[in-house]
PDB file of C-alpha atoms in Angstrom:
ATOM      1  CA  MET M   1      17.543 -23.914  54.449  1.00 76.00           C
ATOM      2  CA  ALA M   2      19.604 -23.910  51.274  1.00 92.00           C
ATOM      3  CA  PHE M   3      18.256 -22.457  48.035  1.00 95.00           C
ATOM      4  CA  PHE M   4      17.899 -26.023  46.647  1.00 95.00           C
ATOM      5  CA  THR M   5      17.482 -29.066  48.900  1.00 96.00           C
ATOM      6  CA  LEU M   6      16.785 -32.729  48.210  1.00 96.00           C
ATOM      7  CA  ARG M   7      16.144 -34.823  51.301  1.00 97.00           C
ATOM      8  CA  ASN M   8      15.939 -38.635  51.529  1.00 97.00           C
ATOM      9  CA  VAL M   9      14.628 -39.204  48.003  1.00 97.00           C
ATOM     10  CA  ASN M  10      13.769 -42.817  47.171  1.00 97.00           C
ATOM     11  CA  LYS M  11      12.623 -44.325  43.893  1.00 96.00           C
ATOM     12  CA  SER M  12      12.075 -47.959  42.889  1.00 96.00           C
ATOM     13  CA  PHE M  13      11.054 -49.618  39.651  1.00 95.00           C
ATOM     14  CA  GLY M  14       9.434 -52.826  40.880  1.00 94.00           C
ATOM     15  CA  SER M  15      12.038 -54.605  42.992  1.00 95.00           C
ATOM     16  CA  PHE M  16      14.884 -52.462  41.608  1.00 95.00           C
ATOM     17  CA  LYS M  17      15.968 -49.626  43.917  1.00 96.00           C
ATOM     18  CA  ALA M  18      16.961 -46.802  41.572  1.00 97.00           C
ATOM     19  CA  LEU M  19      17.465 -44.111  44.253  1.00 97.00           C
ATOM     20  CA  ASN M  20      18.221 -44.812  47.897  1.00 97.00           C
ATOM     21  CA  ASP M  21      17.923 -41.932  50.414  1.00 97.00           C
ATOM     22  CA  VAL M  22      19.502 -39.359  48.095  1.00 97.00           C
ATOM     23  CA  SER M  23      20.138 -36.010  49.823  1.00 97.00           C
ATOM     24  CA  PHE M  24      22.132 -32.941  48.813  1.00 96.00           C
ATOM     25  CA  SER M  25      21.727 -29.178  48.593  1.00 95.00           C
ATOM     26  CA  ALA M  26      22.990 -26.109  46.760  1.00 94.00           C
ATOM     27  CA  GLU M  27      22.949 -22.373  47.324  1.00 94.00           C
ATOM     28  CA  LYS M  28      21.881 -19.826  44.736  1.00 94.00           C
ATOM     29  CA  GLY M  29      24.723 -19.311  42.275  1.00 94.00           C
ATOM     30  CA  GLU M  30      26.228 -22.762  42.852  1.00 95.00           C
ATOM     31  CA  VAL M  31      26.799 -25.526  40.315  1.00 95.00           C
ATOM     32  CA  VAL M  32      26.522 -29.164  41.388  1.00 96.00           C
ATOM     33  CA  SER M  33      27.870 -31.807  39.021  1.00 96.00           C
ATOM     34  CA  ILE M  34      26.686 -35.395  39.387  1.00 97.00           C
ATOM     35  CA  ILE M  35      29.075 -38.076  38.171  1.00 97.00           C
ATOM     36  CA  GLY M  36      28.978 -41.856  38.140  1.00 96.00           C
ATOM     37  CA  SER M  37      28.777 -44.876  35.881  1.00 93.00           C
ATOM     38  CA  SER M  38      25.812 -45.612  33.629  1.00 91.00           C
ATOM     39  CA  GLY M  39      22.962 -47.034  35.684  1.00 91.00           C
ATOM     40  CA  SER M  40      24.012 -45.293  38.889  1.00 94.00           C
ATOM     41  CA  GLY M  41      20.753 -43.303  39.114  1.00 95.00           C
ATOM     42  CA  LYS M  42      21.911 -39.907  37.820  1.00 95.00           C
ATOM     43  CA  THR M  43      19.296 -39.468  35.083  1.00 93.00           C
ATOM     44  CA  THR M  44      16.526 -40.953  37.233  1.00 95.00           C
ATOM     45  CA  LEU M  45      17.346 -38.356  39.875  1.00 96.00           C
ATOM     46  CA  LEU M  46      17.066 -35.512  37.347  1.00 94.00           C
ATOM     47  CA  ARG M  47      13.769 -36.900  36.068  1.00 94.00           C
ATOM     48  CA  CYS M  48      12.396 -36.935  39.615  1.00 94.00           C
ATOM     49  CA  ILE M  49      13.520 -33.346  40.192  1.00 95.00           C
ATOM     50  CA  ASN M  50      11.723 -32.343  36.976  1.00 93.00           C
ATOM     51  CA  PHE M  51       8.514 -34.268  37.822  1.00 92.00           C
ATOM     52  CA  LEU M  52       9.032 -36.669  34.922  1.00 91.00           C
ATOM     53  CA  GLU M  53       9.180 -39.574  37.392  1.00 92.00           C
ATOM     54  CA  SER M  54       7.291 -39.966  40.652  1.00 91.00           C
ATOM     55  CA  VAL M  55       9.381 -40.530  43.777  1.00 94.00           C
ATOM     56  CA  ASP M  56       8.294 -43.086  46.370  1.00 94.00           C
ATOM     57  CA  SER M  57       9.295 -40.803  49.234  1.00 95.00           C
ATOM     58  CA  GLY M  58      11.441 -37.781  49.995  1.00 96.00           C
ATOM     59  CA  GLU M  59      11.334 -34.007  49.878  1.00 95.00           C
ATOM     60  CA  PHE M  60      12.404 -31.302  47.423  1.00 96.00           C
ATOM     61  CA  PHE M  61      12.590 -27.598  48.268  1.00 96.00           C
ATOM     62  CA  LEU M  62      13.478 -24.779  45.886  1.00 95.00           C
ATOM     63  CA  ASP M  63      13.727 -21.062  46.656  1.00 92.00           C
ATOM     64  CA  GLY M  64      11.591 -21.342  49.777  1.00 91.00           C
ATOM     65  CA  GLU M  65       8.867 -23.437  48.103  1.00 91.00           C
ATOM     66  CA  THR M  66       8.043 -27.080  48.806  1.00 93.00           C
ATOM     67  CA  MET M  67       8.194 -28.698  45.397  1.00 93.00           C
ATOM     68  CA  PHE M  68       7.211 -32.124  46.709  1.00 93.00           C
ATOM     69  CA  SER M  69       7.001 -33.903  50.034  1.00 92.00           C
ATOM     70  CA  GLY M  70       6.280 -37.575  49.610  1.00 84.00           C
ATOM     71  CA  PRO M  71       5.064 -39.196  46.385  1.00 84.00           C
ATOM     72  CA  ILE M  72       4.699 -36.813  43.443  1.00 83.00           C
ATOM     73  CA  ASP M  73       1.490 -38.643  42.546  1.00 80.00           C
ATOM     74  CA  LYS M  74      -0.195 -36.633  45.307  1.00 81.00           C
ATOM     75  CA  LEU M  75       0.106 -33.551  43.067  1.00 83.00           C
ATOM     76  CA  THR M  76      -2.355 -32.810  40.284  1.00 86.00           C
ATOM     77  CA  GLU M  77      -1.068 -32.401  36.731  1.00 86.00           C
ATOM     78  CA  ASP M  78      -1.712 -28.645  36.937  1.00 83.00           C
ATOM     79  CA  GLU M  79       0.324 -28.454  40.154  1.00 85.00           C
ATOM     80  CA  LYS M  80       3.202 -30.374  38.589  1.00 87.00           C
ATOM     81  CA  ARG M  81       3.097 -28.136  35.537  1.00 85.00           C
ATOM     82  CA  ALA M  82       3.167 -24.954  37.615  1.00 84.00           C
ATOM     83  CA  LYS M  83       6.085 -26.182  39.739  1.00 88.00           C
ATOM     84  CA  ARG M  84       7.981 -27.357  36.652  1.00 88.00           C
ATOM     85  CA  LEU M  85       8.083 -23.773  35.382  1.00 87.00           C
ATOM     86  CA  SER M  86      10.773 -23.018  37.991  1.00 90.00           C
ATOM     87  CA  ILE M  87      13.043 -25.686  36.497  1.00 94.00           C
ATOM     88  CA  GLY M  88      14.823 -25.751  33.147  1.00 92.00           C
ATOM     89  CA  LEU M  89      15.973 -29.081  31.710  1.00 92.00           C
ATOM     90  CA  VAL M  90      18.346 -29.698  28.812  1.00 92.00           C
ATOM     91  CA  PHE M  91      18.084 -33.263  27.481  1.00 87.00           C
ATOM     92  CA  GLN M  92      20.774 -35.451  25.973  1.00 82.00           C
ATOM     93  CA  SER M  93      19.004 -35.594  22.612  1.00 83.00           C
ATOM     94  CA  PHE M  94      18.016 -31.905  22.165  1.00 83.00           C
ATOM     95  CA  ASN M  95      14.243 -32.618  21.769  1.00 88.00           C
ATOM     96  CA  LEU M  96      13.696 -29.585  19.535  1.00 93.00           C
ATOM     97  CA  PHE M  97      10.479 -29.323  17.529  1.00 94.00           C
ATOM     98  CA  PRO M  98      11.610 -30.173  13.967  1.00 94.00           C
ATOM     99  CA  HIS M  99       8.754 -28.256  12.259  1.00 96.00           C
ATOM    100  CA  TYR M 100       9.547 -24.957  14.018  1.00 96.00           C
ATOM    101  CA  SER M 101      12.401 -22.536  13.443  1.00 96.00           C
ATOM    102  CA  ILE M 102      15.024 -22.207  16.154  1.00 96.00           C
ATOM    103  CA  LEU M 103      13.517 -18.899  17.242  1.00 96.00           C
ATOM    104  CA  ARG M 104      10.037 -20.434  17.443  1.00 95.00           C
ATOM    105  CA  ASN M 105      11.424 -23.310  19.517  1.00 95.00           C
ATOM    106  CA  VAL M 106      12.731 -20.791  22.043  1.00 95.00           C
ATOM    107  CA  THR M 107       9.696 -18.484  22.134  1.00 93.00           C
ATOM    108  CA  LEU M 108       6.833 -20.995  22.070  1.00 92.00           C
ATOM    109  CA  ALA M 109       6.616 -21.751  25.808  1.00 88.00           C
ATOM    110  CA  PRO M 110       6.929 -18.110  26.952  1.00 87.00           C
ATOM    111  CA  GLU M 111       4.290 -17.019  24.454  1.00 85.00           C
ATOM    112  CA  LEU M 112       1.794 -19.650  25.586  1.00 84.00           C
ATOM    113  CA  LEU M 113       2.409 -18.948  29.256  1.00 80.00           C
ATOM    114  CA  ILE M 114       2.210 -15.178  28.921  1.00 78.00           C
ATOM    115  CA  ARG M 115      -1.048 -15.410  26.996  1.00 75.00           C
ATOM    116  CA  GLU M 116      -2.394 -17.765  29.641  1.00 74.00           C
ATOM    117  CA  SER M 117      -1.321 -15.313  32.343  1.00 70.00           C
ATOM    118  CA  LEU M 118      -3.068 -12.451  30.587  1.00 67.00           C
ATOM    119  CA  LYS M 119      -6.272 -14.468  30.311  1.00 68.00           C
ATOM    120  CA  ARG M 120      -6.050 -15.164  34.039  1.00 64.00           C
ATOM    121  CA  LYS M 121      -5.680 -11.492  34.880  1.00 59.00           C
ATOM    122  CA  GLY M 122      -8.069 -10.709  37.706  1.00 51.00           C
ATOM    123  CA  LYS M 123      -8.702 -14.406  38.326  1.00 51.00           C
ATOM    124  CA  LYS M 124      -7.151 -16.837  40.779  1.00 50.00           C
ATOM    125  CA  LYS M 125      -3.892 -18.234  39.410  1.00 51.00           C
ATOM    126  CA  ASP M 126      -2.323 -21.629  40.051  1.00 53.00           C
ATOM    127  CA  ASN M 127       0.947 -20.001  41.016  1.00 56.00           C
ATOM    128  CA  PRO M 128       0.961 -16.174  40.943  1.00 53.00           C
ATOM    129  CA  LYS M 129       4.695 -15.983  41.650  1.00 58.00           C
ATOM    130  CA  ILE M 130       5.514 -18.027  38.556  1.00 57.00           C
ATOM    131  CA  TYR M 131       3.007 -16.471  36.162  1.00 55.00           C
ATOM    132  CA  ASP M 132       3.658 -12.897  37.301  1.00 61.00           C
ATOM    133  CA  GLY M 133       7.383 -13.594  37.165  1.00 64.00           C
ATOM    134  CA  ILE M 134       7.147 -14.621  33.523  1.00 66.00           C
ATOM    135  CA  VAL M 135       5.213 -11.487  32.603  1.00 65.00           C
ATOM    136  CA  GLU M 136       7.635  -9.263  34.536  1.00 69.00           C
ATOM    137  CA  TYR M 137      10.673 -10.977  32.973  1.00 70.00           C
ATOM    138  CA  TYR M 138       9.398 -10.421  29.442  1.00 70.00           C
ATOM    139  CA  PHE M 139       7.695  -7.079  29.787  1.00 66.00           C
ATOM    140  CA  GLN M 140      10.133  -5.445  32.229  1.00 63.00           C
ATOM    141  CA  GLY M 141       7.685  -2.912  33.578  1.00 57.00           C
ATOM    142  CA  VAL M 142       6.147  -1.784  30.264  1.00 57.00           C
ATOM    143  CA  GLY M 143       2.814  -3.316  31.181  1.00 59.00           C
ATOM    144  CA  VAL M 144       0.929  -6.182  29.620  1.00 58.00           C
ATOM    145  CA  ASP M 145      -0.493  -4.556  26.504  1.00 66.00           C
ATOM    146  CA  GLU M 146      -1.247  -7.588  24.351  1.00 65.00           C
ATOM    147  CA  LYS M 147      -0.201  -5.711  21.212  1.00 68.00           C
ATOM    148  CA  LYS M 148       3.361  -5.735  22.481  1.00 72.00           C
ATOM    149  CA  ILE M 149       3.473  -9.469  23.168  1.00 76.00           C
ATOM    150  CA  ASN M 150       4.852 -10.691  19.854  1.00 81.00           C
ATOM    151  CA  GLU M 151       7.451  -7.939  19.506  1.00 84.00           C
ATOM    152  CA  ILE M 152       8.822  -8.364  23.007  1.00 82.00           C
ATOM    153  CA  ILE M 153       8.862 -12.170  22.930  1.00 86.00           C
ATOM    154  CA  GLN M 154      10.632 -12.231  19.564  1.00 90.00           C
ATOM    155  CA  LYS M 155      13.219  -9.765  20.853  1.00 90.00           C
ATOM    156  CA  LYS M 156      13.822 -11.827  23.996  1.00 90.00           C
ATOM    157  CA  GLY M 157      14.134 -15.022  21.976  1.00 93.00           C
ATOM    158  CA  ALA M 158      16.693 -13.422  19.661  1.00 95.00           C
ATOM    159  CA  GLU M 159      18.648 -12.178  22.689  1.00 93.00           C
ATOM    160  CA  LEU M 160      18.753 -15.676  24.163  1.00 93.00           C
ATOM    161  CA  LEU M 161      19.956 -17.185  20.887  1.00 95.00           C
ATOM    162  CA  THR M 162      22.633 -14.500  20.681  1.00 94.00           C
ATOM    163  CA  LYS M 163      23.692 -15.446  24.207  1.00 92.00           C
ATOM    164  CA  VAL M 164      24.409 -19.006  23.043  1.00 93.00           C
ATOM    165  CA  GLY M 165      26.100 -17.884  19.815  1.00 92.00           C
ATOM    166  CA  LEU M 166      23.259 -18.570  17.372  1.00 94.00           C
ATOM    167  CA  GLU M 167      22.321 -15.036  16.358  1.00 94.00           C
ATOM    168  CA  SER M 168      22.778 -15.890  12.663  1.00 94.00           C
ATOM    169  CA  LYS M 169      20.599 -19.023  12.874  1.00 94.00           C
ATOM    170  CA  ILE M 170      17.343 -17.762  14.347  1.00 94.00           C
ATOM    171  CA  ASN M 171      15.221 -18.507  11.263  1.00 95.00           C
ATOM    172  CA  VAL M 172      16.680 -21.896  10.369  1.00 96.00           C
ATOM    173  CA  TYR M 173      15.244 -25.295  11.325  1.00 97.00           C
ATOM    174  CA  PRO M 174      16.850 -27.905  13.610  1.00 95.00           C
ATOM    175  CA  HIS M 175      17.862 -30.220  10.758  1.00 95.00           C
ATOM    176  CA  GLN M 176      19.950 -27.384   9.299  1.00 96.00           C
ATOM    177  CA  LEU M 177      22.125 -27.163  12.414  1.00 94.00           C
ATOM    178  CA  SER M 178      25.012 -29.240  13.696  1.00 91.00           C
ATOM    179  CA  GLY M 179      24.526 -31.286  16.844  1.00 90.00           C
ATOM    180  CA  GLY M 180      26.379 -28.703  18.889  1.00 91.00           C
ATOM    181  CA  GLN M 181      24.221 -25.894  17.512  1.00 93.00           C
ATOM    182  CA  GLN M 182      21.044 -27.865  18.231  1.00 93.00           C
ATOM    183  CA  GLN M 183      22.146 -28.395  21.820  1.00 91.00           C
ATOM    184  CA  ARG M 184      22.880 -24.687  22.219  1.00 92.00           C
ATOM    185  CA  ALA M 185      19.387 -23.933  20.890  1.00 94.00           C
ATOM    186  CA  ALA M 186      17.987 -26.377  23.446  1.00 93.00           C
ATOM    187  CA  ILE M 187      19.892 -24.509  26.166  1.00 93.00           C
ATOM    188  CA  ALA M 188      18.392 -21.200  25.017  1.00 94.00           C
ATOM    189  CA  ARG M 189      14.935 -22.770  25.192  1.00 94.00           C
ATOM    190  CA  ALA M 190      15.603 -24.068  28.721  1.00 93.00           C
ATOM    191  CA  ILE M 191      16.526 -20.621  30.035  1.00 91.00           C
ATOM    192  CA  ALA M 192      13.682 -18.811  28.238  1.00 90.00           C
ATOM    193  CA  LEU M 193      11.453 -18.937  31.331  1.00 87.00           C
ATOM    194  CA  ASN M 194      14.238 -17.685  33.602  1.00 88.00           C
ATOM    195  CA  PRO M 195      14.239 -20.829  35.790  1.00 91.00           C
ATOM    196  CA  SER M 196      15.471 -20.865  39.374  1.00 92.00           C
ATOM    197  CA  LEU M 197      17.090 -24.261  38.773  1.00 95.00           C
ATOM    198  CA  LEU M 198      18.741 -25.288  35.513  1.00 95.00           C
ATOM    199  CA  CYS M 199      19.416 -28.993  34.928  1.00 95.00           C
ATOM    200  CA  PHE M 200      21.540 -30.695  32.271  1.00 94.00           C
ATOM    201  CA  ASP M 201      21.343 -34.427  31.547  1.00 93.00           C
ATOM    202  CA  GLU M 202      24.607 -35.483  29.883  1.00 90.00           C
ATOM    203  CA  PRO M 203      24.430 -32.471  27.532  1.00 88.00           C
ATOM    204  CA  THR M 204      27.348 -33.582  25.357  1.00 87.00           C
ATOM    205  CA  SER M 205      26.781 -37.352  25.192  1.00 83.00           C
ATOM    206  CA  ALA M 206      25.105 -37.170  21.751  1.00 77.00           C
ATOM    207  CA  LEU M 207      27.865 -34.995  20.273  1.00 82.00           C
ATOM    208  CA  ASP M 208      31.089 -35.706  18.454  1.00 82.00           C
ATOM    209  CA  PRO M 209      34.163 -34.756  20.514  1.00 79.00           C
ATOM    210  CA  GLU M 210      34.821 -31.845  18.154  1.00 77.00           C
ATOM    211  CA  LEU M 211      31.444 -30.271  19.050  1.00 83.00           C
ATOM    212  CA  THR M 212      31.577 -30.901  22.796  1.00 87.00           C
ATOM    213  CA  GLY M 213      33.765 -27.902  23.606  1.00 87.00           C
ATOM    214  CA  GLU M 214      31.387 -25.305  22.165  1.00 87.00           C
ATOM    215  CA  VAL M 215      28.486 -26.591  24.285  1.00 89.00           C
ATOM    216  CA  LEU M 216      30.559 -26.798  27.453  1.00 90.00           C
ATOM    217  CA  ARG M 217      31.691 -23.187  26.989  1.00 89.00           C
ATOM    218  CA  VAL M 218      28.060 -22.046  26.751  1.00 91.00           C
ATOM    219  CA  ILE M 219      27.084 -23.995  29.885  1.00 90.00           C
ATOM    220  CA  LYS M 220      30.017 -22.554  31.810  1.00 89.00           C
ATOM    221  CA  ALA M 221      28.953 -19.029  30.798  1.00 90.00           C
ATOM    222  CA  LEU M 222      25.447 -19.651  32.197  1.00 89.00           C
ATOM    223  CA  LYS M 223      26.692 -19.911  35.765  1.00 87.00           C
ATOM    224  CA  SER M 224      24.785 -17.146  37.506  1.00 85.00           C
ATOM    225  CA  LYS M 225      24.177 -15.769  40.983  1.00 86.00           C
ATOM    226  CA  ASP M 226      20.451 -15.824  40.140  1.00 86.00           C
ATOM    227  CA  ARG M 227      20.040 -19.601  39.862  1.00 91.00           C
ATOM    228  CA  ALA M 228      21.443 -22.972  40.856  1.00 95.00           C
ATOM    229  CA  MET M 229      22.579 -25.533  38.291  1.00 95.00           C
ATOM    230  CA  ILE M 230      22.726 -29.331  38.374  1.00 96.00           C
ATOM    231  CA  ILE M 231      24.786 -31.033  35.683  1.00 95.00           C
ATOM    232  CA  VAL M 232      24.855 -34.778  35.085  1.00 95.00           C
ATOM    233  CA  THR M 233      28.035 -35.230  33.092  1.00 93.00           C
ATOM    234  CA  HIS M 234      30.699 -37.677  32.008  1.00 91.00           C
ATOM    235  CA  GLU M 235      33.137 -34.826  31.262  1.00 91.00           C
ATOM    236  CA  MET M 236      35.390 -34.939  34.328  1.00 93.00           C
ATOM    237  CA  GLU M 237      37.573 -31.961  33.436  1.00 91.00           C
ATOM    238  CA  PHE M 238      34.482 -29.864  32.846  1.00 92.00           C
ATOM    239  CA  ALA M 239      32.961 -30.941  36.159  1.00 93.00           C
ATOM    240  CA  LYS M 240      36.219 -30.076  37.888  1.00 92.00           C
ATOM    241  CA  SER M 241      36.357 -26.582  36.387  1.00 91.00           C
ATOM    242  CA  VAL M 242      32.709 -25.479  36.602  1.00 92.00           C
ATOM    243  CA  SER M 243      31.443 -27.033  39.834  1.00 94.00           C
ATOM    244  CA  ASP M 244      31.169 -25.753  43.364  1.00 95.00           C
ATOM    245  CA  LYS M 245      30.189 -29.255  44.510  1.00 96.00           C
ATOM    246  CA  VAL M 246      30.538 -32.691  42.942  1.00 97.00           C
ATOM    247  CA  VAL M 247      28.304 -35.648  43.827  1.00 97.00           C
ATOM    248  CA  PHE M 248      29.444 -39.192  43.001  1.00 98.00           C
ATOM    249  CA  MET M 249      26.636 -41.752  42.685  1.00 97.00           C
ATOM    250  CA  SER M 250      26.831 -45.519  42.514  1.00 96.00           C
ATOM    251  CA  GLN M 251      23.966 -48.023  42.581  1.00 95.00           C
ATOM    252  CA  GLY M 252      21.402 -45.361  43.371  1.00 96.00           C
ATOM    253  CA  GLU M 253      23.256 -43.871  46.334  1.00 97.00           C
ATOM    254  CA  ILE M 254      25.479 -40.880  46.943  1.00 97.00           C
ATOM    255  CA  VAL M 255      28.821 -42.447  47.823  1.00 97.00           C
ATOM    256  CA  GLU M 256      30.866 -39.258  48.111  1.00 97.00           C
ATOM    257  CA  ALA M 257      30.178 -35.535  47.815  1.00 97.00           C
ATOM    258  CA  GLY M 258      32.469 -32.566  48.183  1.00 96.00           C
ATOM    259  CA  THR M 259      34.400 -29.855  46.410  1.00 96.00           C
ATOM    260  CA  PRO M 260      36.022 -30.670  43.051  1.00 96.00           C
ATOM    261  CA  GLN M 261      39.386 -30.790  44.803  1.00 97.00           C
ATOM    262  CA  GLU M 262      38.115 -33.281  47.402  1.00 97.00           C
ATOM    263  CA  ILE M 263      36.456 -35.530  44.821  1.00 97.00           C
ATOM    264  CA  PHE M 264      39.082 -35.535  42.091  1.00 96.00           C
ATOM    265  CA  GLU M 265      42.288 -35.117  44.050  1.00 95.00           C
ATOM    266  CA  ASP M 266      41.530 -36.870  47.332  1.00 96.00           C
ATOM    267  CA  PRO M 267      38.858 -39.559  46.790  1.00 95.00           C
ATOM    268  CA  LYS M 268      38.078 -41.540  49.938  1.00 95.00           C
ATOM    269  CA  THR M 269      36.159 -44.608  48.763  1.00 96.00           C
ATOM    270  CA  THR M 270      37.301 -47.486  46.613  1.00 97.00           C
ATOM    271  CA  ALA M 271      34.252 -47.019  44.390  1.00 96.00           C
ATOM    272  CA  LEU M 272      35.189 -43.444  43.510  1.00 96.00           C
ATOM    273  CA  LYS M 273      38.867 -44.309  43.041  1.00 96.00           C
ATOM    274  CA  ASN M 274      37.939 -47.102  40.634  1.00 95.00           C
ATOM    275  CA  PHE M 275      35.503 -44.861  38.729  1.00 96.00           C
ATOM    276  CA  LEU M 276      38.070 -42.079  38.265  1.00 95.00           C
ATOM    277  CA  SER M 277      40.718 -44.591  37.195  1.00 94.00           C
ATOM    278  CA  ALA M 278      38.384 -46.148  34.614  1.00 92.00           C
ATOM    279  CA  THR M 279      37.406 -42.692  33.347  1.00 89.00           C
ATOM    280  CA  LYS M 280      41.040 -41.678  32.836  1.00 84.00           C
ATOM    281  CA  LYS M 281      41.731 -44.910  30.945  1.00 76.00           C
ATOM    282  CA  LYS M 282      38.706 -44.371  28.704  1.00 69.00           C
ATOM    283  CA  GLU M 283      39.737 -40.774  27.975  1.00 65.00           C
ATOM    284  CA  GLY M 284      43.239 -41.985  27.115  1.00 60.00           C
ATOM    285  CA  ASP M 285      41.886 -44.609  24.711  1.00 54.00           C
ATOM    286  CA  GLU M 286      39.707 -41.985  23.010  1.00 53.00           C
ATOM    287  CA  ASP M 287      42.697 -39.672  22.593  1.00 52.00           C
ATOM    288  CA  VAL M 288      44.625 -42.480  20.901  1.00 46.00           C
ATOM    289  CA  ARG M 289      41.727 -43.244  18.530  1.00 48.00           C
ATOM    290  CA  ARG M 290      41.475 -39.574  17.541  1.00 47.00           C
ATOM    291  CA  GLU M 291      45.196 -39.421  16.814  1.00 48.00           C
ATOM    292  CA  GLU M 292      44.960 -42.562  14.668  1.00 51.00           C
ATOM    293  CA  ARG M 293      41.944 -41.294  12.723  1.00 54.00           C
ATOM    294  CA  PRO M 294      42.928 -40.517   9.092  1.00 51.00           C
ATOM    295  CA  ASP M 295      42.639 -36.892   7.911  1.00 51.00           C
TER     296      ASP M 295
END
């Protein structure tokens, strides 16, 4: 089985079928971009993967673990929480805590989870692989001396912010950053727990075009042999350059899936051809508006 597998996932809101037998997979190190028009089910799919919505049926496997099989409602809240630790999610709208510094935003979840793990030492854990993995990732073999917790977590947080180009901003607050900087901070927070799967939901949709490039460069640099990535995006050139696979969704279904070359250069269905044509026209109109904008 692949590192990441979704199989026959279905989701309805009342009589509206949001997802219809959605299936795809990815190997470790691969990036899958999901494209499609608004309302095609892309964000709903990500929310199901992250346990923010309950599926009606279907299966999800990640790194040899069954994340869900059938309705998510069968899982307890503690089980959902433990499974969610394997998945990082970057939202469209950043969702940073406004009353915390950027560094505190990044280090809060690891600190809480490590302290919880230490309290559970010698007791049964909800998910030993996850909790022990967090401790190992942060302490790197130096043990779990609680006196070292703050120092090591702060150092890790600063390293993550440096990785996304925010080393000079660690003590500032979200309102003091540009939209692009806030999104990069949100990315650092998403990777703080070293997730096996990293998901992005339209990560540049809330940004001005001038700030989009800096975020896309950071995302591209995060491609790693140690994880899989799923990116819902409206940036076609980015999807073409970063992806190993591209999935095109329409009306809750996967209409086409393949390599970037297959999807963008040799589309098979009328739906995909029309979508790509409309996207090119929209990008052209935006280019004209930028050129006409006064200095």
